[in-house]
mmCIF file of C-alpha atoms and ligand atoms in Angstrom:
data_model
loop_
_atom_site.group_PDB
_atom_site.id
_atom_site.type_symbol
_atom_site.label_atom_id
_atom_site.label_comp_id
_atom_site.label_asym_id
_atom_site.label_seq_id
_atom_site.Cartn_x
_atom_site.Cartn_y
_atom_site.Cartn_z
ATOM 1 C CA UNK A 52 19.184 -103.209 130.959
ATOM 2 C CA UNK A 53 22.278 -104.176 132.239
ATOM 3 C CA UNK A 54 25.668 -102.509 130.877
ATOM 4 C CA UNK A 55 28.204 -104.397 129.614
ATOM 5 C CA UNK A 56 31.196 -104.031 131.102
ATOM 6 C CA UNK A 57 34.067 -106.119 130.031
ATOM 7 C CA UNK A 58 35.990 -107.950 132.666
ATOM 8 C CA UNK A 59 39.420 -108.939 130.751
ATOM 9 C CA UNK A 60 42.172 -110.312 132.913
ATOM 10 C CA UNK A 61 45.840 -110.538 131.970
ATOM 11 C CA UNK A 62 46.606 -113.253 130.996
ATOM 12 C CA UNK A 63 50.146 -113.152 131.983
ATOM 13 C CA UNK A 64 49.959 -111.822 135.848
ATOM 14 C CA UNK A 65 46.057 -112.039 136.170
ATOM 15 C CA UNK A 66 44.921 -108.576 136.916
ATOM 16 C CA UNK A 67 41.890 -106.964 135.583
ATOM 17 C CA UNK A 68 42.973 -104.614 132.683
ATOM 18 C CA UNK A 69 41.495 -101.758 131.534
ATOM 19 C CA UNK A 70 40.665 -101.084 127.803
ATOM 20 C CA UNK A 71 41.956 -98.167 126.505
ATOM 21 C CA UNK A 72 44.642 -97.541 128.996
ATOM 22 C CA UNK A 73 47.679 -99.002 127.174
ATOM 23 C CA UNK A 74 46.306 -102.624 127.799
ATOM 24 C CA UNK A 75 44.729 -104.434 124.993
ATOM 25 C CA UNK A 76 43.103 -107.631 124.120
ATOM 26 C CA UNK A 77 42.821 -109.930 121.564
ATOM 27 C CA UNK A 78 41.877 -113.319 120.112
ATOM 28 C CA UNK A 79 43.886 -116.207 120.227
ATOM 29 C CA UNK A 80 44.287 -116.695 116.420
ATOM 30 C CA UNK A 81 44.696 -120.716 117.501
ATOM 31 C CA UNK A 82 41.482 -120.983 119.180
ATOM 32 C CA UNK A 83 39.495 -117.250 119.319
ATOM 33 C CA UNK A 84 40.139 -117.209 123.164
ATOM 34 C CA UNK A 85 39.956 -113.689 124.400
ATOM 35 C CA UNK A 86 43.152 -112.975 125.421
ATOM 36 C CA UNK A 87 44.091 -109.472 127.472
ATOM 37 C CA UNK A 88 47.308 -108.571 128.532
ATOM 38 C CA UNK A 89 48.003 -105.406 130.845
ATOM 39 C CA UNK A 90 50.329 -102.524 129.943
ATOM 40 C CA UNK A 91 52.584 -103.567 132.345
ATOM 41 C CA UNK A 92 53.239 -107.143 130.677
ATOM 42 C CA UNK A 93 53.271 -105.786 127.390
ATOM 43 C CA UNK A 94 56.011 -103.211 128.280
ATOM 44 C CA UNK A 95 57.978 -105.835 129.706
ATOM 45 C CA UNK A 96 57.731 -107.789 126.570
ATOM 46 C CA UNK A 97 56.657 -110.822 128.829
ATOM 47 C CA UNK A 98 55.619 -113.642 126.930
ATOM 48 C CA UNK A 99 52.081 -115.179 127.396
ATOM 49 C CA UNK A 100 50.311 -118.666 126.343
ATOM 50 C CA UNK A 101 47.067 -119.438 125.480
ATOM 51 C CA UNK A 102 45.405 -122.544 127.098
ATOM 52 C CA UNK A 103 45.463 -124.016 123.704
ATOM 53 C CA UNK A 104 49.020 -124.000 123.607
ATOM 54 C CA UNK A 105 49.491 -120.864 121.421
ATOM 55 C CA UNK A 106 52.048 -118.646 122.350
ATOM 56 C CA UNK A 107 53.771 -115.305 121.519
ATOM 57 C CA UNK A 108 55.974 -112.639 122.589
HETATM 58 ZN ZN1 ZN B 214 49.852 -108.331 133.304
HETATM 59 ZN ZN1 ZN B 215 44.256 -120.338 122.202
#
């Protein structure tokens, strides 16, 4: 059987993130898109948007 290994990308600069390492991920509460931002992004406070239009610091 296959492991599952989650492939989240930021969705702010694109890179893969890393669980656990300062980077997390969440739904879009809008439209339950996976959403991942990296620690780098979120220490910046940069903002991101969902491609449903959500957005949020
Ligand atoms: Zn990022
Ligand atoms: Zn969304």
């Amino acid at each position: 059987m296959a492991e599952m290994t989650e492939r989240i990308t930021c969705i702010t600069c694109g890179a893969y993130i890393l669980i656990g390492n300062g980077s997390v991920k969440f739904s879009c509460p809008e439209c339950g898109e996976l959403i991942g931002r990296c620690v780098r992004c979120k220490d910046l406070g940069k903002r991101f948007s969902c491609k449903c239009g959500f957005y949020g610091p």
